[in-house]
């Protein structure tokens, strides 16, 4: 055991963040820590780091526990090169290396055969091998390349890097440290998909324990074996990765609510009897009333109030009718800035109703390509053709259209002056801005809150083609799921850039992978793309639309594929119906009085429901993928 937490609570002013939190972390744990923005996750981590104190409770650390926190390894504006900055993690290795070189020179010179020096050299060589001295430089290089740096960038000064690049340098430093318990706060921010895959492999193979605060559900499912959560000021822990944890928590909430409702009904029944017995006011009646009151008191004492379900944004993007079948055609686009070529041979053909996700390494030009499509930048060569009657709505990850000095309500009202104040407030309420909150200034909002303001504006626009650049950045899991639901219900066309693989899997009908030299198209979601991309078997080069005989062959092939899809879809629907029926029967059992009081049996049924729900979620995902292909 590396660390043990017992009954800690924390409040700020009069607001309780969490109370009576207890858990332990063992040396083999890979823990995902989830919860809404502002729930107190980072505060809890700072308490574990002794950077803040708890109001009550205790934290015990094993004397061998060495904790690393990403902020501790911040590189700031160092004048060192990226590679040399990583060398600071290996102070002992570099020190031994320098001393061994000095001893070598002495033994080759005036102190030839010095037995004391030879003995010192032997001890140092043994220690050097023990602490990985012969591999630490190659580990530095492979880590930096894995996190998306190029060979040339390893020589750049840290002070010349962007904020995202500095964060990646800090991440590499903590990963290569000798800490055996690492706290990572949103480690996948600023990473492209290839770098996230590298990080997943690193964490999975590491002997250190990890506590990872993240909203990246796909990442959490890949690397964690436990999940912590903070919700409604209460702490929950399960030995499950995120998706299984979420399904189990939903089942627990249902069980808790039904148990609560049943207990309250019993209390109400007993209190009716008590009132009746007291009205009759005979000695026997008074004794009965007192006996029943003791039962009521015990029930109230043991009553567990269910967690309040966190309020979620509920909104939709309204799609206007019309628009041609060919929504966007990009042919042979290329772009350079000064002497640096960003990309060439960019081809993209999007048809009405498609949900296309543009993926690729950081710096390959995805955002630049979107800006060319939006006429915000000019291409060096090639052409962009928009379909007839196409109305575009754009989500900018930098939120450059927001005015920092404006209030939230004015930011919306100024762009949509025909709306009444009630209509503006209703629109903002759908994104969880209510009452006095709409009077806050944009420059005082968190990243997630600014993202919700930008999404409010987008939801009010009359469009049939959404272009989204990293729309899930800064959003917590609940907000991401609300956005997914809204986009799934959007009947228009979507072109999006995103590193959120769970998000891509839920929505994509097609993935287009972009490199400096061109684009490759994969018909399906992220998992299908990953399978083909990892095997390096491209499905097809994305090109301008074809015609004539090739078009006939394509349609014929599509017809055959459609028949197969229809058959697969029917089988999937049958399986979904079977699983839904099983869950419904389990829920009926949990609602019964017999099971409600049999906690062992209820736990068994809950466990079975969680496993069935996990299988059902997979079937839903498969159905969505098949349905998208059918479309």
Coordinates of C-alpha atoms in Angstrom, one line a residue:
X1 CA 0.0 0.0 0.0
X2 CA 1.4 3.4 -1.0
X3 CA -1.1 5.7 0.6
X4 CA -4.2 5.4 2.8
X5 CA -6.9 8.1 3.2
X6 CA -9.3 8.0 6.1
X7 CA -12.4 10.1 6.5
X8 CA -11.1 13.4 5.0
X9 CA -13.5 16.3 4.4
X10 CA -13.0 19.7 2.9
X11 CA -15.0 22.9 2.7
X12 CA -14.3 26.4 1.2
X13 CA -16.1 29.1 3.1
X14 CA -19.6 27.6 3.8
X15 CA -19.5 25.3 0.7
X16 CA -18.8 21.6 1.3
X17 CA -16.7 20.0 -1.4
X18 CA -16.6 16.5 -0.1
X19 CA -16.8 14.6 3.2
X20 CA -15.6 11.4 4.8
X21 CA -13.5 10.3 1.9
X22 CA -11.6 7.1 2.5
X23 CA -9.6 4.9 0.1
X24 CA -6.2 3.4 -0.3
X25 CA -3.8 3.1 -3.3
X26 CA -1.6 0.1 -3.9
X27 CA 1.5 -0.1 -6.0
X28 CA -0.3 -1.9 -8.9
X29 CA -3.2 0.5 -9.2
X30 CA -4.1 2.5 -12.3
X31 CA -6.9 4.7 -11.1
X32 CA -9.2 7.0 -13.2
X33 CA -10.6 10.0 -11.2
X34 CA -13.8 11.4 -12.7
X35 CA -16.4 14.0 -11.8
X36 CA -17.8 17.3 -13.0
X37 CA -15.6 20.4 -13.3
X38 CA -15.4 22.0 -9.8
X39 CA -16.4 18.9 -7.9
X40 CA -13.1 19.0 -5.9
X41 CA -10.9 16.4 -7.7
X42 CA -7.8 18.7 -7.9
X43 CA -8.4 19.8 -4.3
X44 CA -8.3 16.2 -3.1
X45 CA -5.1 15.6 -5.0
X46 CA -3.5 18.7 -3.5
X47 CA -4.4 17.4 0.0
X48 CA -2.6 14.1 -0.9
X49 CA 0.4 16.2 -1.9
X50 CA 0.3 18.1 1.4
X51 CA -0.2 21.3 -0.6
X52 CA -3.6 21.8 1.2
X53 CA -4.9 20.6 4.5
X54 CA -8.1 18.7 5.1
X55 CA -10.7 20.0 7.6
X56 CA -10.8 16.5 9.2
X57 CA -9.5 13.0 8.6
X58 CA -6.0 11.7 8.0
X59 CA -3.6 10.7 5.1
X60 CA -1.0 8.0 5.7
X61 CA 1.9 7.5 3.3
X62 CA 4.2 4.6 3.2
X63 CA 7.8 5.7 3.8
X64 CA 8.8 4.3 0.4
X65 CA 6.1 6.2 -1.4
X66 CA 7.5 8.9 -3.8
X67 CA 4.8 11.0 -5.3
X68 CA 5.1 12.9 -8.6
X69 CA 2.5 15.5 -9.7
X70 CA 2.6 17.1 -13.2
X71 CA 2.7 20.6 -11.9
X72 CA 5.9 19.8 -9.9
X73 CA 7.7 19.0 -13.2
X74 CA 6.7 22.2 -15.0
X75 CA 9.5 23.5 -17.2
X76 CA 8.5 27.1 -17.4
X77 CA 10.7 29.3 -19.7
X78 CA 13.9 27.3 -19.3
X79 CA 16.8 28.2 -21.7
X80 CA 17.7 24.6 -22.0
X81 CA 17.0 22.5 -25.1
X82 CA 14.0 20.1 -24.9
X83 CA 16.4 17.2 -24.6
X84 CA 18.6 18.9 -22.0
X85 CA 15.5 19.7 -19.9
X86 CA 14.7 16.0 -19.7
X87 CA 18.3 15.3 -18.6
X88 CA 17.5 17.2 -15.3
X89 CA 15.4 14.2 -14.3
X90 CA 18.5 12.0 -14.4
X91 CA 20.8 14.1 -12.1
X92 CA 22.4 11.0 -10.6
X93 CA 23.1 9.3 -13.9
X94 CA 24.6 12.5 -15.5
X95 CA 26.7 13.1 -12.3
X96 CA 28.1 9.5 -12.4
X97 CA 28.7 9.8 -16.1
X98 CA 30.8 12.9 -15.6
X99 CA 32.8 11.4 -12.7
X100 CA 33.5 8.2 -14.7
X101 CA 34.8 10.3 -17.6
X102 CA 37.1 12.2 -15.1
X103 CA 38.4 8.9 -13.7
X104 CA 39.0 7.5 -17.2
X105 CA 41.2 10.5 -18.1
X106 CA 43.1 10.3 -14.8
X107 CA 43.8 6.5 -15.3
X108 CA 45.0 7.2 -18.8
X109 CA 47.3 9.9 -17.5
X110 CA 49.1 10.6 -14.3
X111 CA 47.2 8.1 -12.1
X112 CA 47.7 5.0 -14.3
X113 CA 47.0 1.9 -12.2
X114 CA 45.7 3.8 -9.2
X115 CA 43.9 1.0 -7.2
X116 CA 41.7 3.5 -5.3
X117 CA 40.5 5.1 -8.5
X118 CA 39.9 1.6 -10.1
X119 CA 37.8 0.5 -7.1
X120 CA 35.8 3.7 -7.3
X121 CA 35.3 3.2 -11.1
X122 CA 34.0 -0.3 -10.5
X123 CA 31.5 0.8 -7.8
X124 CA 30.3 3.7 -10.1
X125 CA 29.9 1.4 -13.1
X126 CA 27.8 -1.0 -11.0
X127 CA 25.6 1.8 -9.7
X128 CA 25.3 3.3 -13.2
X129 CA 24.0 0.0 -14.6
X130 CA 21.7 -0.4 -11.6
X131 CA 19.9 3.0 -12.3
X132 CA 19.6 2.5 -16.1
X133 CA 22.6 4.7 -16.9
X134 CA 23.2 2.9 -20.3
X135 CA 19.6 3.5 -21.5
X136 CA 18.4 6.8 -20.0
X137 CA 19.3 8.9 -23.0
X138 CA 17.5 6.6 -25.4
X139 CA 14.5 6.6 -23.0
X140 CA 14.4 10.4 -23.1
X141 CA 14.5 10.4 -26.9
X142 CA 11.8 7.7 -27.3
X143 CA 9.5 9.4 -24.8
X144 CA 9.8 12.8 -26.5
X145 CA 9.2 11.3 -29.9
X146 CA 6.3 9.3 -28.6
X147 CA 4.7 12.5 -27.2
X148 CA 4.8 14.1 -30.7
X149 CA 8.1 16.0 -30.8
X150 CA 10.2 15.8 -34.0
X151 CA 14.0 15.2 -34.0
X152 CA 14.5 18.9 -34.8
X153 CA 12.3 20.0 -31.9
X154 CA 14.5 18.2 -29.4
X155 CA 17.1 20.8 -30.0
X156 CA 14.8 23.8 -29.6
X157 CA 14.9 26.0 -26.4
X158 CA 12.0 25.2 -24.0
X159 CA 11.3 28.9 -23.8
X160 CA 10.5 28.9 -27.5
X161 CA 7.8 26.2 -27.2
X162 CA 4.1 26.7 -27.2
X163 CA 2.1 26.2 -24.0
X164 CA 0.9 22.8 -25.2
X165 CA 4.5 21.7 -26.0
X166 CA 5.7 22.8 -22.6
X167 CA 3.0 20.7 -21.0
X168 CA 4.2 17.7 -23.0
X169 CA 7.8 18.3 -21.9
X170 CA 6.5 18.4 -18.3
X171 CA 4.6 15.2 -18.9
X172 CA 7.7 13.4 -20.2
X173 CA 9.7 14.6 -17.1
X174 CA 7.2 13.1 -14.7
X175 CA 6.8 9.8 -16.6
X176 CA 10.6 9.3 -16.6
X177 CA 11.0 10.3 -13.0
X178 CA 11.7 7.6 -10.3
X179 CA 8.4 8.3 -8.5
X180 CA 6.3 5.2 -7.8
X181 CA 2.9 7.1 -7.5
X182 CA 2.1 9.6 -10.3
X183 CA -0.8 12.1 -10.2
X184 CA -1.7 13.2 -13.7
X185 CA -4.3 16.0 -14.3
X186 CA -5.8 15.8 -17.9
X187 CA -2.6 14.2 -19.4
X188 CA -4.2 13.8 -22.8
X189 CA -4.7 17.5 -23.3
X190 CA -2.4 18.8 -26.1
X191 CA -1.7 15.3 -27.4
X192 CA -2.7 14.0 -30.8
X193 CA -4.1 10.5 -31.2
X194 CA -0.8 8.8 -31.9
X195 CA 0.8 10.4 -28.8
X196 CA -2.2 9.3 -26.7
X197 CA -1.7 5.7 -27.9
X198 CA 2.0 5.9 -26.9
X199 CA 1.0 7.3 -23.5
X200 CA -1.5 4.5 -23.0
X201 CA 1.2 1.9 -23.7
X202 CA 3.6 3.6 -21.4
X203 CA 1.2 3.7 -18.5
X204 CA 0.0 0.1 -19.0
X205 CA 3.6 -1.2 -18.9
X206 CA 4.8 1.1 -16.1
X207 CA 5.5 -0.4 -12.7
X208 CA 4.4 2.8 -11.0
X209 CA 0.9 3.5 -9.7
X210 CA -1.2 6.2 -11.3
X211 CA -4.1 8.4 -10.2
X212 CA -5.4 10.1 -13.4
X213 CA -7.9 13.0 -13.5
X214 CA -9.4 12.9 -17.0
X215 CA -12.5 13.4 -19.0
X216 CA -11.2 11.2 -21.8
X217 CA -13.4 8.1 -21.5
X218 CA -11.6 6.0 -24.2
X219 CA -8.3 6.7 -22.5
X220 CA -9.6 5.7 -19.1
X221 CA -11.1 2.5 -20.4
X222 CA -7.7 1.6 -22.0
X223 CA -5.4 2.2 -19.0
X224 CA -7.3 2.1 -15.7
X225 CA -8.3 -0.8 -13.5
X226 CA -10.1 1.3 -10.8
X227 CA -12.3 4.3 -10.9
X228 CA -12.8 7.1 -8.3
X229 CA -15.5 9.7 -8.6
X230 CA -16.8 12.7 -6.8
X231 CA -20.4 13.5 -7.3
X232 CA -22.9 15.4 -5.1
X233 CA -20.1 15.8 -2.5
X234 CA -19.8 12.0 -2.1
X235 CA -16.9 9.8 -3.0
X236 CA -17.3 6.5 -4.8
X237 CA -14.7 3.9 -5.7
X238 CA -14.9 0.7 -7.7
X239 CA -12.4 -1.8 -9.1
X240 CA -13.6 -1.2 -12.6
X241 CA -12.5 1.0 -15.6
X242 CA -14.7 4.0 -16.4
X243 CA -17.4 2.5 -18.7
X244 CA -18.1 -0.5 -16.5
X245 CA -18.0 1.9 -13.4
X246 CA -20.6 4.3 -15.1
X247 CA -23.0 1.4 -15.8
X248 CA -22.6 0.0 -12.3
X249 CA -23.2 3.5 -10.7
X250 CA -26.4 3.9 -12.8
X251 CA -27.6 0.6 -11.5
X252 CA -26.7 1.5 -7.9
X253 CA -28.5 4.8 -8.2
X254 CA -31.6 3.0 -9.3
X255 CA -31.3 0.5 -6.4
X256 CA -30.7 3.3 -3.9
X257 CA -33.7 5.3 -5.2
X258 CA -36.0 2.3 -5.0
X259 CA -34.8 1.4 -1.6
X260 CA -35.2 5.0 -0.5
X261 CA -38.7 5.2 -1.9
X262 CA -39.7 1.9 -0.4
X263 CA -38.4 2.9 3.0
X264 CA -40.2 6.3 2.9
X265 CA -43.4 4.5 2.0
X266 CA -43.0 2.2 5.0
X267 CA -42.3 5.2 7.2
X268 CA -45.4 6.9 5.9
X269 CA -47.5 3.7 6.6
X270 CA -46.1 3.3 10.1
X271 CA -46.7 7.0 10.9
X272 CA -50.3 6.6 9.8
X273 CA -50.6 3.7 12.3
X274 CA -48.9 5.8 15.0
X275 CA -51.3 8.7 14.5
X276 CA -54.3 6.4 14.6
X277 CA -53.2 4.6 17.7
X278 CA -52.5 7.9 19.5
X279 CA -56.0 9.1 18.6
X280 CA -57.5 6.1 20.3
X281 CA -55.4 6.9 23.3
X282 CA -55.8 3.7 25.3
X283 CA -52.9 2.1 27.1
X284 CA -52.5 -0.7 24.6
X285 CA -52.7 1.8 21.7
X286 CA -50.0 4.1 23.3
X287 CA -47.7 1.1 23.6
X288 CA -48.3 0.1 20.0
X289 CA -47.6 3.7 18.9
X290 CA -44.4 3.8 20.9
X291 CA -43.2 0.5 19.4
X292 CA -44.0 1.7 15.9
X293 CA -42.2 5.0 16.6
X294 CA -39.0 3.1 17.5
X295 CA -39.2 1.3 14.2
X296 CA -39.7 4.6 12.4
X297 CA -36.7 6.2 14.2
X298 CA -34.5 3.3 13.2
X299 CA -35.6 3.5 9.6
X300 CA -34.9 7.2 9.5
X301 CA -31.5 6.7 11.2
X302 CA -30.4 4.1 8.7
X303 CA -32.0 5.8 5.7
X304 CA -29.5 6.6 2.9
X305 CA -30.5 9.5 0.8
X306 CA -29.6 8.9 -2.9
X307 CA -27.1 11.2 -4.6
X308 CA -28.8 14.0 -6.5
X309 CA -28.5 13.4 -10.2
X310 CA -26.2 16.1 -11.5
X311 CA -28.1 18.5 -13.7
X312 CA -27.1 18.0 -17.4
X313 CA -27.3 20.3 -20.4
X314 CA -30.2 19.3 -22.7
X315 CA -30.2 21.0 -26.0
X316 CA -30.3 20.4 -29.8
X317 CA -28.9 21.8 -33.0
X318 CA -31.7 22.7 -35.3
X319 CA -31.0 21.8 -38.9
X320 CA -32.6 23.8 -41.7
X321 CA -33.9 21.9 -44.7
X322 CA -32.4 21.9 -48.1
X323 CA -28.9 21.8 -49.4
X324 CA -27.3 19.8 -52.3
X325 CA -26.2 16.2 -52.1
X326 CA -22.6 17.3 -52.5
X327 CA -22.0 19.4 -49.4
X328 CA -18.2 20.0 -49.8
X329 CA -15.6 19.1 -52.4
X330 CA -12.0 19.9 -51.8
X331 CA -9.6 19.0 -54.6
X332 CA -5.8 18.9 -54.3
X333 CA -5.5 21.6 -51.7
X334 CA -2.0 22.5 -50.4
X335 CA -0.8 25.1 -47.9
X336 CA 2.6 26.5 -46.8
X337 CA 3.6 29.2 -44.4
X338 CA 6.9 30.9 -45.5
X339 CA 9.3 28.0 -46.2
X340 CA 7.4 25.4 -44.3
X341 CA 4.9 23.2 -46.2
X342 CA 2.0 22.3 -44.0
X343 CA 0.2 19.8 -46.3
X344 CA -0.5 19.0 -49.9
X345 CA -2.9 16.7 -51.9
X346 CA -5.7 17.4 -49.5
X347 CA -8.8 15.9 -51.0
X348 CA -12.2 15.6 -49.3
X349 CA -15.7 14.9 -50.6
X350 CA -18.6 15.1 -48.1
X351 CA -22.1 14.1 -49.0
X352 CA -25.3 15.3 -47.2
X353 CA -25.9 13.6 -43.9
X354 CA -22.4 12.3 -43.4
X355 CA -20.5 12.9 -40.1
X356 CA -16.9 13.1 -41.1
X357 CA -14.1 13.3 -38.6
X358 CA -10.7 14.6 -39.7
X359 CA -7.9 13.0 -37.7
X360 CA -4.1 13.4 -37.9
X361 CA -1.0 14.3 -35.9
X362 CA -0.6 17.7 -34.2
X363 CA 0.8 20.2 -36.8
X364 CA -0.4 18.3 -39.9
X365 CA -2.8 21.2 -40.7
X366 CA -6.3 20.0 -39.7
X367 CA -7.3 23.4 -38.3
X368 CA -5.7 25.2 -41.3
X369 CA -7.7 23.0 -43.7
X370 CA -10.9 23.9 -41.8
X371 CA -10.1 27.6 -42.2
X372 CA -9.5 27.2 -45.9
X373 CA -12.9 25.5 -46.2
X374 CA -14.4 28.4 -44.3
X375 CA -12.7 31.0 -46.5
X376 CA -10.7 32.3 -43.6
X377 CA -7.4 31.4 -45.3
X378 CA -6.4 30.9 -48.9
X379 CA -4.9 27.7 -50.2
X380 CA -1.7 27.8 -52.2
X381 CA -3.4 25.7 -54.9
X382 CA -6.5 23.5 -55.4
X383 CA -10.2 24.3 -55.1
X384 CA -13.0 24.3 -52.6
X385 CA -16.6 23.9 -53.8
X386 CA -19.6 24.3 -51.4
X387 CA -22.9 22.7 -52.3
X388 CA -26.0 24.6 -53.1
X389 CA -27.9 26.2 -50.2
X390 CA -25.3 25.1 -47.6
X391 CA -25.4 27.1 -44.4
X392 CA -22.4 26.6 -42.2
X393 CA -22.1 26.8 -38.4
X394 CA -18.5 26.9 -37.1
X395 CA -17.2 26.0 -33.6
X396 CA -13.7 27.5 -33.0
X397 CA -11.7 25.7 -30.4
X398 CA -10.0 29.0 -29.5
X399 CA -13.4 30.7 -29.1
X400 CA -12.0 33.8 -30.8
X401 CA -15.4 35.2 -31.5
X402 CA -16.2 35.7 -27.8
X403 CA -15.8 39.2 -26.4
X404 CA -13.9 39.0 -23.0
X405 CA -15.5 42.2 -21.6
X406 CA -19.1 41.3 -22.4
X407 CA -21.6 39.6 -20.1
X408 CA -22.8 36.1 -21.1
X409 CA -26.3 37.4 -21.9
X410 CA -25.0 40.3 -24.0
X411 CA -22.7 38.0 -25.9
X412 CA -25.7 36.0 -27.1
X413 CA -28.2 38.9 -27.4
X414 CA -25.8 41.1 -29.5
X415 CA -25.5 38.3 -32.1
X416 CA -29.2 37.4 -32.0
X417 CA -30.9 40.8 -31.4
X418 CA -34.3 39.7 -32.6
X419 CA -34.6 37.3 -29.6
X420 CA -36.5 38.5 -26.5
X421 CA -34.7 38.4 -23.1
X422 CA -36.8 35.4 -22.2
X423 CA -35.7 33.5 -25.3
X424 CA -32.0 34.3 -24.7
X425 CA -32.3 33.2 -21.1
X426 CA -34.1 30.0 -22.1
X427 CA -31.3 29.3 -24.6
X428 CA -28.6 29.8 -22.0
X429 CA -30.6 27.7 -19.4
X430 CA -30.3 24.7 -21.8
X431 CA -26.5 25.1 -21.3
X432 CA -26.9 25.4 -17.5
X433 CA -26.5 29.2 -17.3
X434 CA -29.4 30.4 -15.1
X435 CA -30.5 33.4 -13.0
X436 CA -27.6 35.7 -12.1
X437 CA -25.1 33.5 -13.8
X438 CA -26.0 35.0 -17.2
X439 CA -24.6 38.4 -16.0
X440 CA -21.1 37.1 -15.5
X441 CA -18.3 38.5 -17.8
X442 CA -16.8 36.2 -20.4
X443 CA -13.2 36.8 -19.1
X444 CA -14.2 35.4 -15.7
X445 CA -15.4 32.1 -17.0
X446 CA -13.6 28.8 -17.0
X447 CA -12.6 27.1 -20.2
X448 CA -15.6 24.7 -20.0
X449 CA -18.0 27.6 -19.3
X450 CA -16.7 29.6 -22.3
X451 CA -17.2 26.4 -24.5
X452 CA -20.8 26.3 -23.4
X453 CA -21.3 29.9 -24.4
X454 CA -19.9 29.2 -27.8
X455 CA -22.1 26.1 -28.1
X456 CA -25.2 28.2 -27.2
X457 CA -24.4 30.5 -30.1
X458 CA -24.0 27.6 -32.4
X459 CA -27.3 26.0 -31.4
X460 CA -29.2 29.2 -32.2
X461 CA -27.9 29.5 -35.7
X462 CA -29.9 28.2 -38.6
X463 CA -27.5 25.8 -40.4
X464 CA -27.3 22.5 -42.2
X465 CA -23.5 22.0 -42.1
X466 CA -21.6 22.0 -38.8
X467 CA -17.8 22.5 -38.8
X468 CA -16.4 21.7 -35.4
X469 CA -12.8 22.2 -34.2
X470 CA -12.1 20.2 -31.0
X471 CA -15.6 20.8 -29.6
X472 CA -15.1 18.6 -26.5
X473 CA -12.0 20.5 -25.2
X474 CA -12.6 21.9 -21.7
X475 CA -15.9 19.9 -21.3
X476 CA -16.5 17.4 -18.5
X477 CA -18.0 14.0 -19.2
X478 CA -21.6 15.1 -18.6
X479 CA -21.2 18.0 -21.0
X480 CA -19.5 15.8 -23.6
X481 CA -22.4 13.3 -23.4
X482 CA -24.9 16.1 -23.8
X483 CA -23.0 17.3 -26.9
X484 CA -22.9 13.8 -28.3
X485 CA -26.7 13.5 -27.9
X486 CA -27.3 16.8 -29.6
X487 CA -25.0 16.0 -32.5
X488 CA -26.5 12.5 -32.9
X489 CA -29.9 14.2 -33.3
X490 CA -28.6 16.8 -35.9
X491 CA -30.1 15.9 -39.3
X492 CA -27.6 18.0 -41.3
X493 CA -23.9 17.3 -42.1
X494 CA -20.9 17.4 -39.8
X495 CA -17.2 17.9 -40.4
X496 CA -15.2 17.7 -37.2
X497 CA -11.7 17.7 -35.8
X498 CA -11.4 15.8 -32.5
X499 CA -8.9 13.9 -30.4
X500 CA -11.7 12.5 -28.3
X501 CA -11.8 8.9 -29.5
X502 CA -14.9 8.0 -27.6
X503 CA -16.7 11.0 -29.1
X504 CA -15.5 10.0 -32.6
X505 CA -16.7 6.4 -32.1
X506 CA -20.1 7.6 -31.0
X507 CA -20.7 9.9 -34.0
X508 CA -18.5 9.2 -37.0
X509 CA -19.8 7.7 -40.2
X510 CA -16.4 8.2 -41.7
X511 CA -12.9 9.0 -40.6
X512 CA -10.5 10.9 -42.9
X513 CA -6.8 10.6 -41.8
X514 CA -4.6 13.5 -42.8
X515 CA -0.9 13.7 -43.2
X516 CA 1.5 16.2 -44.8
X517 CA 1.2 14.3 -48.1
X518 CA -2.6 13.7 -48.4
X519 CA -5.7 12.2 -47.0
X520 CA -7.0 8.6 -46.6
X521 CA -10.7 7.7 -45.9
X522 CA -12.1 5.0 -43.7
X523 CA -15.8 4.2 -43.7
X524 CA -16.7 3.7 -40.1
X525 CA -15.9 4.9 -36.5
X526 CA -12.6 5.2 -34.7
X527 CA -12.2 1.5 -33.8
X528 CA -12.5 0.6 -37.5
X529 CA -10.1 3.3 -38.4
X530 CA -7.6 2.2 -35.8
X531 CA -7.8 -1.5 -36.9
X532 CA -7.0 -0.5 -40.5
X533 CA -4.6 2.3 -39.8
X534 CA -2.6 0.2 -37.3
X535 CA -2.4 -2.6 -39.9
X536 CA -1.4 0.2 -42.4
X537 CA -4.0 -1.1 -44.9
X538 CA -5.7 2.1 -46.2
X539 CA -9.3 1.6 -47.4
X540 CA -9.1 4.3 -50.2
X541 CA -7.4 7.5 -51.0
X542 CA -9.8 10.4 -50.7
X543 CA -10.2 11.9 -54.1
X544 CA -12.6 14.1 -56.1
X545 CA -15.9 12.4 -57.0
X546 CA -15.9 9.7 -59.7
X547 CA -18.4 9.2 -62.6
X548 CA -19.3 6.8 -65.4
X549 CA -18.5 3.1 -65.2
X550 CA -16.6 3.5 -61.9
X551 CA -19.7 5.1 -60.3
X552 CA -21.9 2.1 -61.5
X553 CA -19.4 -0.4 -60.0
X554 CA -19.4 1.6 -56.8
X555 CA -23.2 1.6 -56.6
X556 CA -23.4 -2.1 -57.3
X557 CA -20.8 -2.8 -54.5
X558 CA -22.8 -0.6 -52.2
X559 CA -26.0 -2.5 -52.8
X560 CA -24.3 -5.8 -51.9
X561 CA -22.8 -4.2 -48.8
X562 CA -26.2 -2.8 -47.9
X563 CA -27.8 -6.3 -47.9
X564 CA -25.2 -7.6 -45.6
X565 CA -25.6 -4.6 -43.3
X566 CA -29.4 -5.1 -43.2
X567 CA -28.8 -8.7 -42.0
X568 CA -26.2 -7.6 -39.4
X569 CA -28.6 -4.8 -38.2
X570 CA -31.5 -7.3 -37.7
X571 CA -29.3 -9.6 -35.6
X572 CA -28.0 -6.7 -33.5
X573 CA -31.5 -5.4 -32.9
X574 CA -32.6 -8.9 -31.7
X575 CA -29.7 -9.1 -29.3
X576 CA -30.5 -5.6 -28.0
X577 CA -34.1 -6.6 -27.4
X578 CA -32.9 -9.7 -25.5
X579 CA -30.5 -7.7 -23.3
X580 CA -33.0 -4.9 -22.6
X581 CA -35.6 -7.5 -21.5
X582 CA -33.1 -9.1 -19.2
X583 CA -32.3 -5.7 -17.6
X584 CA -36.0 -4.9 -17.2
X585 CA -36.6 -8.2 -15.4
X586 CA -33.6 -7.5 -13.1
X587 CA -35.0 -4.1 -12.3
X588 CA -38.4 -5.6 -11.5
X589 CA -36.7 -8.0 -9.1
X590 CA -34.8 -5.1 -7.4
X591 CA -38.1 -3.2 -7.0
X592 CA -39.8 -6.1 -5.2
X593 CA -40.1 -6.0 -1.4
X594 CA -38.4 -9.4 -1.0
X595 CA -35.2 -8.4 -2.9
X596 CA -35.2 -4.8 -1.5
X597 CA -34.4 -6.2 2.0
X598 CA -32.1 -9.0 0.8
X599 CA -28.9 -7.0 0.2
X600 CA -26.8 -10.0 -0.8
X601 CA -29.3 -11.0 -3.5
X602 CA -29.8 -7.3 -4.6
X603 CA -26.0 -7.0 -5.0
X604 CA -25.9 -10.2 -7.1
X605 CA -28.7 -8.9 -9.3
X606 CA -27.0 -5.4 -9.6
X607 CA -23.7 -7.0 -10.6
X608 CA -25.5 -9.1 -13.3
X609 CA -27.3 -5.9 -14.5
X610 CA -24.0 -4.0 -14.7
X611 CA -22.5 -6.8 -16.9
X612 CA -25.6 -7.0 -19.1
X613 CA -25.6 -3.1 -19.4
X614 CA -22.0 -3.2 -20.5
X615 CA -22.8 -5.7 -23.2
X616 CA -25.9 -3.7 -24.1
X617 CA -23.7 -0.6 -24.5
X618 CA -21.5 -2.5 -26.9
X619 CA -24.5 -3.6 -28.9
X620 CA -25.8 0.0 -29.0
X621 CA -22.5 1.2 -30.3
X622 CA -22.5 -1.6 -32.9
X623 CA -26.0 -0.7 -33.9
X624 CA -25.1 2.9 -34.3
X625 CA -22.1 2.0 -36.5
X626 CA -24.2 -0.3 -38.7
X627 CA -27.1 2.3 -38.9
X628 CA -24.6 5.0 -39.9
X629 CA -23.2 2.7 -42.6
X630 CA -26.8 2.0 -43.8
X631 CA -27.4 5.8 -44.2

